[in-house]
Amino acid sequence: MSKNTPIYVARPIVPTLDDFLFYLKPALEARRLSNGGPISANLELRLSELLRTRYVNLMSNGTVAIEIAAKALNFQKKVITTPFTFAASIGALLWVGLDPVLVDVEEDYLTLSPDAVEGAIDDDVSGILGVHVYGCPCDVDALGLISRNHNLPILYDGAHVFDSTYNGRPIVSYGDATTMSFHATKQFNTGEGGAIVTSSAATNTKISLLKNFGIESEDLISDVGINGKISEINAAFGLANLNALFDERARRSSVSQIYTDILSGDNKIRIVPQRPGTLGSRSYFPIRLPVENGTSLRDKVYLGLRELGVYTRKYFYPLLSDIPAYTGKMSQTKFHLPNAERAAKEVLTLPLHGGITDAEASYIAESLKAVLNA
Ligand code: T4K
C-alpha cells in the first residue's frame, strides 16, 4: 500500500502452470494450433453450459466480435448506439463502414435510453447496438420491444458481462446476439479473445463463416469474411482459467462490499447502481464525483489516489461524441446527450480484482474520502 506496490484498476486472473499445461498439451502433441480445433470447441461447450446459451462462438477479441456480429445481423447504414462506452464499440461499427447514431443514456444506469432510441429511428436505421456498460444490463425489455416493433435487429456489446443474470436470465442471452470480450482485463480471460453469443442457428452459421474469411469449403468462398478465430493456445488458457474464476469472484464481491460500506456514507459520492434484478459479479466498480464550483472532484481524486499508488481509471472519458476522428465519419452530429456528457465528467472506476485484500480495499476507500474532502 505504497508507491512501491501500485494497485491497478484491473489484474488478470491466471491459471496455475500445471492447469495451463494440462489443457495445452494436446495442442502441442497434435500440433493443432488454430482453425477451430478441439480445445476451442471444448471451451465453447463449457461456456455455453455456464452461460446457458445455445451458441457461444469464440473470437480472437471482443472488437472483431462486434464487427462480425454487425455483419451477421446485416446492419447497414445507420446503427443507433451509445457514446458512453469504450472506443471499441463505436470504432468497430465505423471500421465496417456503418454510420453510428449516438443517442443519450439513462441517467442512473448509463445504458442506452429506450426513449432516445425510439426518437432516432428513421428509414436508414438498420439496427441497434446497446452496451451493458460496467456489466449493468441495458433496459433489455424496453429495447427488445422497440426492436420487435420496428423490425430492427438488436446487438448487445457484453464486453463487461460474464455470467451475471438479469431477471433470472443470463444477460448475454438477450437480443439477437451479444458480443463478449475475454481480454486480460476482463472477469474471465483467454489472454486475448472474445465471443459472439446467439440463440439463432442461422446467425451462428453466418458468424462461423465470416470469422473464417468467408470460406465455406476448399472450393467455395461464399462471403467476404475476416480472420476472427481464437487460437488453441488462448482457448487452453481459457479452459484453465475457468478453474481460477471462482476464487476471483469471491474476492471481487468482498472488495465491492467494503467499497460500498465505506463510500455510501459520503454524500458527494454516488455509486453507479446496478439495475434491480441483476445478480452476479461486476467487472467494474464505478462511482461518480461531481464538478463543484468549476473543479472536477473526479480529477482531484484520480490524481490524489495516483500519488498514493492507486491507479483508478476514467472509464469512459472522453465521450465518443467528442472524438473528431469518429464524428467526422457520422452523418448525424447534432447530439443531445446531457446524461452521457455529465457522466463522462463524473465517472471514476476503482480497482476491482482478486488481488485486492480487504485491508487494501478499506485503504483505497478511506484514502478516496480523505483526498475528496481535503
Ligand atoms: N466493448 C467494450 C464496452 C469494451 O470495454 C471493450 C474493451 C471492447 C468492446 C473490446 O474488447 P477487446 O477487443 O479488448 O477484447 C482496457 C482493455 O484493453 C479493453 O479490453 C477494455 N475494453 C477496456 C475497458 O480496458 P485500456 O487501454 O484501459 O487497458 P490498459 O492496458 O490500460 O489496462 C488497464 C490496467 O489493467 C492496467 O493499468 C494494468 C492492468 N493490466 C492490463 C493488462 C493488459 C494488467 O494487470 N495486465 C495486463 O495484461 O483498455
Coordinates of C-alpha atoms and ligand atoms in Angstrom, one line a residue:
M1 CA 0.0 0.0 0.0
S2 CA 2.6 2.5 -1.1
K3 CA 4.0 3.7 -4.4
N4 CA 6.2 0.6 -4.4
T5 CA 3.1 -1.7 -4.7
P6 CA 0.8 0.0 -7.2
I7 CA -2.8 -1.1 -7.3
Y8 CA -4.2 -1.0 -10.8
V9 CA -7.8 -0.9 -12.0
A10 CA -7.6 -4.5 -13.2
R11 CA -5.4 -7.6 -12.8
P12 CA -5.9 -10.6 -14.9
I13 CA -6.8 -14.0 -13.5
V14 CA -4.2 -16.5 -14.5
P15 CA -4.3 -20.3 -14.2
T16 CA -1.7 -22.4 -12.4
L17 CA 1.1 -23.5 -14.8
D18 CA 0.0 -27.2 -14.2
D19 CA -3.6 -26.4 -15.2
F20 CA -2.5 -24.5 -18.3
L21 CA -0.1 -27.2 -19.4
F22 CA -2.8 -29.8 -18.9
Y23 CA -5.1 -28.1 -21.3
L24 CA -2.4 -27.0 -23.7
K25 CA -0.6 -30.4 -24.0
P26 CA -3.0 -32.0 -26.6
A27 CA -2.5 -29.0 -28.9
L28 CA 1.3 -29.3 -28.7
E29 CA 1.2 -33.1 -29.2
A30 CA -1.2 -32.9 -32.2
R31 CA 0.4 -29.7 -33.5
R32 CA -3.1 -28.3 -33.9
L33 CA -2.8 -24.6 -33.0
S34 CA -5.8 -22.9 -34.7
N35 CA -8.7 -23.0 -37.2
G36 CA -11.3 -24.4 -34.8
G37 CA -9.5 -27.3 -33.1
P38 CA -10.9 -29.5 -30.3
I39 CA -9.7 -27.2 -27.5
S40 CA -11.7 -24.2 -28.7
A41 CA -14.6 -26.5 -29.3
N42 CA -14.4 -27.7 -25.7
L43 CA -14.2 -24.1 -24.4
E44 CA -17.3 -23.2 -26.5
L45 CA -19.2 -26.1 -25.0
R46 CA -18.1 -25.3 -21.4
L47 CA -19.1 -21.6 -21.9
S48 CA -22.4 -22.4 -23.5
E49 CA -23.3 -24.6 -20.4
L50 CA -22.1 -21.9 -18.0
L51 CA -23.8 -19.0 -19.8
R52 CA -26.9 -21.1 -20.5
T53 CA -26.9 -20.1 -24.1
R54 CA -27.3 -22.1 -27.3
Y55 CA -24.3 -20.9 -29.2
V56 CA -21.0 -19.4 -28.0
N57 CA -18.8 -18.7 -31.0
L58 CA -15.3 -17.9 -29.9
M59 CA -13.5 -14.9 -31.4
S60 CA -9.9 -13.5 -31.4
N61 CA -11.1 -10.5 -29.4
G62 CA -14.2 -8.5 -28.5
T63 CA -13.7 -5.8 -31.1
V64 CA -13.7 -8.2 -34.1
A65 CA -16.7 -9.9 -32.4
I66 CA -18.7 -6.6 -32.9
E67 CA -17.6 -6.2 -36.5
I68 CA -18.6 -9.8 -37.3
A69 CA -21.9 -9.7 -35.4
A70 CA -22.8 -6.4 -37.1
K71 CA -22.3 -8.1 -40.5
A72 CA -24.0 -11.3 -39.4
L73 CA -27.1 -9.3 -38.4
N74 CA -27.0 -7.5 -41.7
F75 CA -26.5 -4.0 -40.2
Q76 CA -26.4 -1.4 -43.0
K77 CA -26.1 2.4 -43.0
K78 CA -27.2 3.7 -39.6
V79 CA -26.9 1.9 -36.2
I80 CA -28.3 3.6 -33.1
T81 CA -25.9 3.3 -30.2
T82 CA -24.4 5.0 -27.1
P83 CA -21.5 7.3 -26.9
F84 CA -20.8 6.2 -23.3
T85 CA -18.6 3.2 -23.9
F86 CA -15.1 2.1 -24.7
A87 CA -13.6 3.1 -28.1
A88 CA -14.0 -0.4 -29.4
S89 CA -17.8 -0.3 -29.6
I90 CA -18.0 2.7 -32.0
G91 CA -14.7 2.0 -33.6
A92 CA -15.9 -1.4 -34.7
L93 CA -19.0 0.0 -36.3
L94 CA -17.1 2.7 -38.2
W95 CA -14.4 0.1 -39.3
V96 CA -17.1 -1.9 -41.1
G97 CA -18.5 1.2 -42.8
L98 CA -21.5 1.7 -40.6
D99 CA -22.9 5.1 -39.5
P100 CA -23.3 5.2 -35.7
V101 CA -26.2 7.4 -34.5
L102 CA -25.3 8.4 -30.9
V103 CA -28.1 8.9 -28.5
D104 CA -28.3 9.6 -24.8
V105 CA -28.1 7.1 -21.9
E106 CA -30.3 6.6 -18.9
E107 CA -29.4 9.0 -16.1
D108 CA -28.8 6.3 -13.4
Y109 CA -27.7 3.2 -15.2
L110 CA -25.8 4.9 -18.1
T111 CA -27.1 2.4 -20.6
L112 CA -28.9 3.2 -23.9
S113 CA -32.1 5.2 -23.2
P114 CA -35.0 3.5 -24.9
D115 CA -36.8 6.8 -25.4
A116 CA -33.8 8.3 -27.1
V117 CA -33.5 5.2 -29.4
E118 CA -37.2 5.4 -30.3
G119 CA -36.7 9.1 -31.2
A120 CA -33.8 8.4 -33.5
I121 CA -35.4 5.7 -35.7
D122 CA -35.7 6.6 -39.4
D123 CA -35.7 4.7 -42.7
D124 CA -31.9 4.4 -42.8
V125 CA -31.6 2.8 -39.4
S126 CA -30.9 -0.9 -39.7
G127 CA -30.1 -1.9 -36.1
I128 CA -29.4 -1.1 -32.5
L129 CA -26.2 -1.6 -30.6
G130 CA -26.6 -1.5 -26.8
V131 CA -23.7 -1.7 -24.4
H132 CA -24.1 -3.3 -21.0
V133 CA -21.7 -0.8 -19.6
Y134 CA -19.8 -1.9 -16.4
G135 CA -21.9 -5.1 -16.5
C136 CA -25.2 -3.3 -15.9
P137 CA -27.8 -4.7 -18.3
C138 CA -29.4 -2.3 -20.7
D139 CA -33.2 -1.9 -20.4
V140 CA -33.5 -5.1 -22.4
D141 CA -37.3 -5.3 -22.1
A142 CA -37.9 -1.9 -23.5
L143 CA -35.2 -2.2 -26.1
G144 CA -36.5 -5.6 -27.1
L145 CA -39.9 -4.2 -27.7
I146 CA -38.6 -1.4 -29.8
S147 CA -36.5 -3.9 -31.8
R148 CA -39.6 -6.1 -32.4
N149 CA -42.0 -3.2 -33.2
H150 CA -39.6 -1.6 -35.7
N151 CA -38.2 -4.9 -37.0
L152 CA -34.7 -3.8 -36.1
P153 CA -32.1 -6.4 -35.0
I154 CA -30.5 -5.6 -31.7
L155 CA -26.9 -6.5 -30.8
Y156 CA -25.5 -6.1 -27.3
D157 CA -21.9 -5.4 -26.5
G158 CA -21.5 -7.5 -23.5
A159 CA -17.7 -7.0 -23.1
H160 CA -18.3 -6.1 -19.4
V161 CA -20.5 -9.1 -18.7
F162 CA -19.7 -12.6 -18.0
D163 CA -22.3 -14.9 -16.4
S164 CA -24.3 -12.5 -14.3
T165 CA -28.1 -12.6 -14.8
Y166 CA -31.0 -10.2 -15.2
N167 CA -34.4 -11.3 -14.0
G168 CA -33.0 -14.8 -13.7
R169 CA -31.7 -15.0 -17.3
P170 CA -28.0 -14.7 -18.3
I171 CA -27.5 -11.1 -19.5
V172 CA -25.7 -12.3 -22.6
S173 CA -28.8 -14.3 -23.7
Y174 CA -30.8 -11.1 -24.5
G175 CA -31.0 -9.6 -28.0
D176 CA -30.4 -11.2 -31.4
A177 CA -26.7 -11.6 -30.4
T178 CA -24.3 -10.4 -27.8
T179 CA -20.6 -9.9 -28.1
M180 CA -18.2 -10.7 -25.3
S181 CA -14.5 -9.8 -24.5
F182 CA -12.1 -12.2 -22.9
H183 CA -9.3 -9.7 -22.8
A184 CA -6.8 -9.9 -20.0
T185 CA -8.6 -7.1 -18.0
K186 CA -12.0 -8.8 -18.0
Q187 CA -13.5 -11.0 -15.4
F188 CA -12.8 -14.1 -17.4
N189 CA -9.9 -14.0 -19.9
T190 CA -8.2 -16.1 -22.5
G191 CA -5.4 -13.5 -22.8
E192 CA -6.9 -12.0 -25.9
G193 CA -10.2 -13.4 -27.0
G194 CA -13.9 -12.9 -27.2
A195 CA -17.2 -14.5 -28.3
I196 CA -20.5 -13.9 -30.0
V197 CA -23.5 -15.5 -28.3
T198 CA -26.7 -16.1 -30.1
S199 CA -29.7 -18.5 -29.9
S200 CA -30.2 -18.4 -33.7
A201 CA -28.6 -21.3 -35.7
A202 CA -28.7 -19.3 -38.9
T203 CA -26.9 -16.3 -37.3
N204 CA -24.3 -18.7 -35.7
T205 CA -23.6 -20.3 -39.0
K206 CA -23.1 -16.9 -40.6
I207 CA -20.8 -15.9 -37.8
S208 CA -18.7 -19.1 -38.3
L209 CA -18.4 -18.3 -42.0
L210 CA -17.4 -14.7 -41.5
K211 CA -14.8 -15.4 -38.9
N212 CA -13.0 -17.8 -41.3
F213 CA -12.6 -15.5 -44.3
G214 CA -16.0 -16.4 -45.7
I215 CA -14.6 -19.8 -46.7
E216 CA -17.2 -22.4 -46.9
S217 CA -15.1 -25.3 -48.3
E218 CA -11.9 -25.8 -50.1
D219 CA -13.7 -24.9 -53.4
L220 CA -16.1 -22.3 -52.2
I221 CA -15.7 -18.8 -50.8
S222 CA -19.3 -17.6 -50.3
D223 CA -18.9 -14.3 -48.5
V224 CA -16.4 -11.5 -47.7
G225 CA -15.0 -12.6 -44.3
I226 CA -12.2 -11.7 -42.0
N227 CA -10.0 -13.7 -39.6
G228 CA -11.8 -13.7 -36.2
K229 CA -10.6 -17.0 -34.9
I230 CA -9.2 -17.7 -31.5
S231 CA -6.0 -19.9 -31.2
E232 CA -6.0 -23.2 -29.4
I233 CA -3.4 -21.7 -27.1
N234 CA -5.7 -19.0 -26.0
A235 CA -8.6 -21.5 -25.7
A236 CA -6.4 -23.7 -23.5
F237 CA -5.6 -20.7 -21.3
G238 CA -9.3 -20.0 -21.0
L239 CA -10.2 -23.6 -20.0
A240 CA -7.6 -23.5 -17.3
N241 CA -8.8 -20.1 -16.2
L242 CA -12.3 -21.3 -15.6
N243 CA -10.8 -23.1 -12.6
A244 CA -9.4 -19.8 -11.3
L245 CA -12.7 -17.9 -11.7
F246 CA -14.5 -18.8 -8.6
D247 CA -11.9 -17.5 -6.0
E248 CA -11.6 -14.3 -8.1
R249 CA -15.3 -13.7 -7.8
A250 CA -15.4 -14.2 -4.1
R251 CA -12.7 -11.6 -3.7
R252 CA -14.4 -9.1 -6.0
S253 CA -17.7 -9.3 -4.0
S254 CA -15.8 -8.8 -0.8
V255 CA -13.9 -5.7 -2.2
S256 CA -17.2 -4.3 -3.7
Q257 CA -18.9 -4.7 -0.3
I258 CA -16.1 -2.9 1.5
Y259 CA -16.2 0.0 -1.0
T260 CA -20.0 0.2 -0.7
D261 CA -19.9 0.2 3.1
I262 CA -17.2 2.9 3.3
L263 CA -18.2 5.1 0.4
S264 CA -22.0 5.1 0.8
G265 CA -21.8 7.5 3.8
D266 CA -20.3 10.4 1.8
N267 CA -23.0 12.5 0.1
K268 CA -20.5 13.7 -2.6
I269 CA -20.0 10.1 -3.8
R270 CA -22.6 8.4 -6.0
I271 CA -22.0 4.6 -6.6
V272 CA -23.3 3.8 -10.1
P273 CA -26.2 1.5 -9.4
Q274 CA -26.9 -1.9 -10.9
R275 CA -30.4 -2.3 -12.5
P276 CA -32.6 -4.1 -10.0
G277 CA -33.0 -7.7 -10.9
T278 CA -29.3 -8.1 -11.8
L279 CA -27.3 -10.8 -10.0
G280 CA -23.7 -11.7 -10.2
S281 CA -20.2 -10.3 -10.2
R282 CA -19.4 -6.9 -11.7
S283 CA -16.5 -6.2 -13.9
Y284 CA -16.0 -2.6 -12.7
F285 CA -16.8 -0.6 -9.6
P286 CA -17.8 2.8 -11.0
I287 CA -18.6 5.9 -8.8
R288 CA -19.5 9.4 -9.7
L289 CA -18.0 12.6 -8.3
P290 CA -19.5 16.0 -9.1
V291 CA -17.9 19.1 -10.6
E292 CA -18.1 21.6 -7.8
N293 CA -17.6 25.3 -8.4
G294 CA -15.8 24.5 -11.7
T295 CA -13.5 22.0 -10.0
S296 CA -13.7 18.4 -11.1
L297 CA -13.7 16.3 -7.9
R298 CA -13.3 13.3 -10.1
D299 CA -10.0 14.6 -11.4
K300 CA -8.9 15.6 -8.0
V301 CA -9.5 12.1 -6.6
Y302 CA -7.9 10.5 -9.7
L303 CA -4.7 12.5 -9.2
G304 CA -4.7 12.2 -5.4
L305 CA -5.0 8.5 -5.5
R306 CA -2.3 8.1 -8.1
E307 CA 0.1 9.9 -5.6
L308 CA -0.7 7.0 -3.3
G309 CA -0.1 4.3 -5.9
V310 CA -3.8 3.6 -6.6
Y311 CA -4.5 3.8 -10.3
T312 CA -8.2 4.4 -10.9
R313 CA -9.4 5.0 -14.5
K314 CA -11.8 7.5 -16.0
Y315 CA -13.8 4.9 -17.9
F316 CA -15.5 6.3 -20.1
Y317 CA -13.9 9.6 -20.7
P318 CA -13.6 11.2 -23.2
L319 CA -17.1 10.7 -24.5
L320 CA -17.0 9.2 -28.0
S321 CA -19.3 12.0 -29.4
D322 CA -16.3 14.3 -28.7
I323 CA -13.9 12.5 -30.9
P324 CA -13.5 14.3 -34.2
A325 CA -12.0 11.2 -35.8
Y326 CA -15.3 9.4 -35.1
T327 CA -17.8 12.2 -35.6
G328 CA -16.2 13.2 -38.9
K329 CA -17.5 9.9 -40.2
M330 CA -21.0 10.2 -38.8
S331 CA -24.0 11.7 -40.7
Q332 CA -25.7 12.9 -37.6
T333 CA -23.6 15.0 -35.3
K334 CA -26.1 17.3 -33.6
F335 CA -26.0 15.4 -30.4
H336 CA -28.3 16.0 -27.4
L337 CA -26.6 13.9 -24.8
P338 CA -27.0 15.6 -21.4
N339 CA -26.8 12.4 -19.3
A340 CA -23.8 11.0 -21.2
E341 CA -22.0 14.3 -21.1
R342 CA -22.4 14.7 -17.4
A343 CA -21.4 11.1 -16.7
A344 CA -18.2 11.4 -18.7
K345 CA -17.2 14.3 -16.5
E346 CA -18.0 12.5 -13.2
V347 CA -17.2 8.8 -13.5
L348 CA -14.2 7.1 -12.0
T349 CA -13.7 3.3 -11.8
L350 CA -12.0 1.9 -8.8
P351 CA -9.6 -1.0 -8.8
L352 CA -11.6 -4.3 -8.7
H353 CA -9.9 -7.6 -8.9
G354 CA -8.9 -10.7 -7.0
G355 CA -5.5 -9.3 -6.0
I356 CA -7.0 -6.7 -3.6
T357 CA -7.1 -7.7 0.0
D358 CA -9.8 -6.5 2.4
A359 CA -7.3 -4.2 4.1
E360 CA -6.3 -2.7 0.7
A361 CA -10.0 -2.2 -0.2
S362 CA -10.5 -0.3 3.0
Y363 CA -7.4 1.7 2.4
I364 CA -8.4 2.7 -1.1
A365 CA -11.9 3.7 0.0
E366 CA -10.7 5.7 3.1
S367 CA -8.0 7.4 1.0
L368 CA -10.5 8.3 -1.6
K369 CA -12.7 10.0 1.0
A370 CA -9.7 11.8 2.5
V371 CA -8.5 13.1 -0.9
L372 CA -12.0 14.1 -1.8
N373 CA -12.6 16.1 1.3
A374 CA -9.1 17.6 1.7
Ligands
T4K1 N1 -16.6 -3.2 -25.9 C1 -16.4 -2.6 -24.7 C2 -17.5 -2.0 -24.0 C3 -15.1 -2.7 -24.1 O1 -14.9 -2.1 -22.9 C4 -14.1 -3.4 -24.8 C5 -12.7 -3.5 -24.2 C6 -14.3 -3.9 -26.0 C7 -15.6 -3.8 -26.5 C8 -13.3 -4.6 -26.8 O2 -12.9 -5.8 -26.3 P1 -11.4 -6.4 -26.7 O3 -11.2 -6.2 -28.2 O4 -10.4 -5.6 -25.9 O5 -11.5 -7.8 -26.4 C9 -8.7 -2.0 -21.5 C10 -8.8 -3.3 -22.3 O6 -7.7 -3.4 -23.1 C11 -10.1 -3.4 -23.1 O7 -10.2 -4.7 -23.4 C12 -11.3 -2.9 -22.3 N2 -12.5 -2.9 -23.1 C13 -11.0 -1.5 -21.7 C14 -12.2 -1.0 -20.9 O8 -9.9 -1.6 -20.9 P2 -7.0 0.0 -21.5 O9 -6.4 0.7 -22.7 O10 -7.7 0.8 -20.5 O11 -6.1 -1.1 -20.9 P3 -4.7 -0.9 -20.1 O12 -3.6 -1.6 -20.8 O13 -4.5 0.5 -19.6 O14 -5.0 -1.9 -18.8 C15 -5.7 -1.4 -17.6 C16 -5.0 -1.9 -16.4 O15 -5.1 -3.3 -16.3 C17 -3.5 -1.6 -16.4 O16 -3.3 -0.4 -15.7 C18 -2.9 -2.7 -15.7 C19 -3.9 -3.8 -15.8 N3 -3.4 -4.9 -16.7 C20 -3.6 -4.8 -18.1 C21 -3.1 -5.8 -18.9 C22 -3.4 -5.7 -20.4 C23 -2.7 -6.0 -16.2 O17 -2.5 -6.1 -15.0 N4 -2.3 -7.0 -17.1 C24 -2.5 -6.9 -18.4 O18 -2.1 -7.9 -19.1 O19 -8.1 -0.9 -22.2

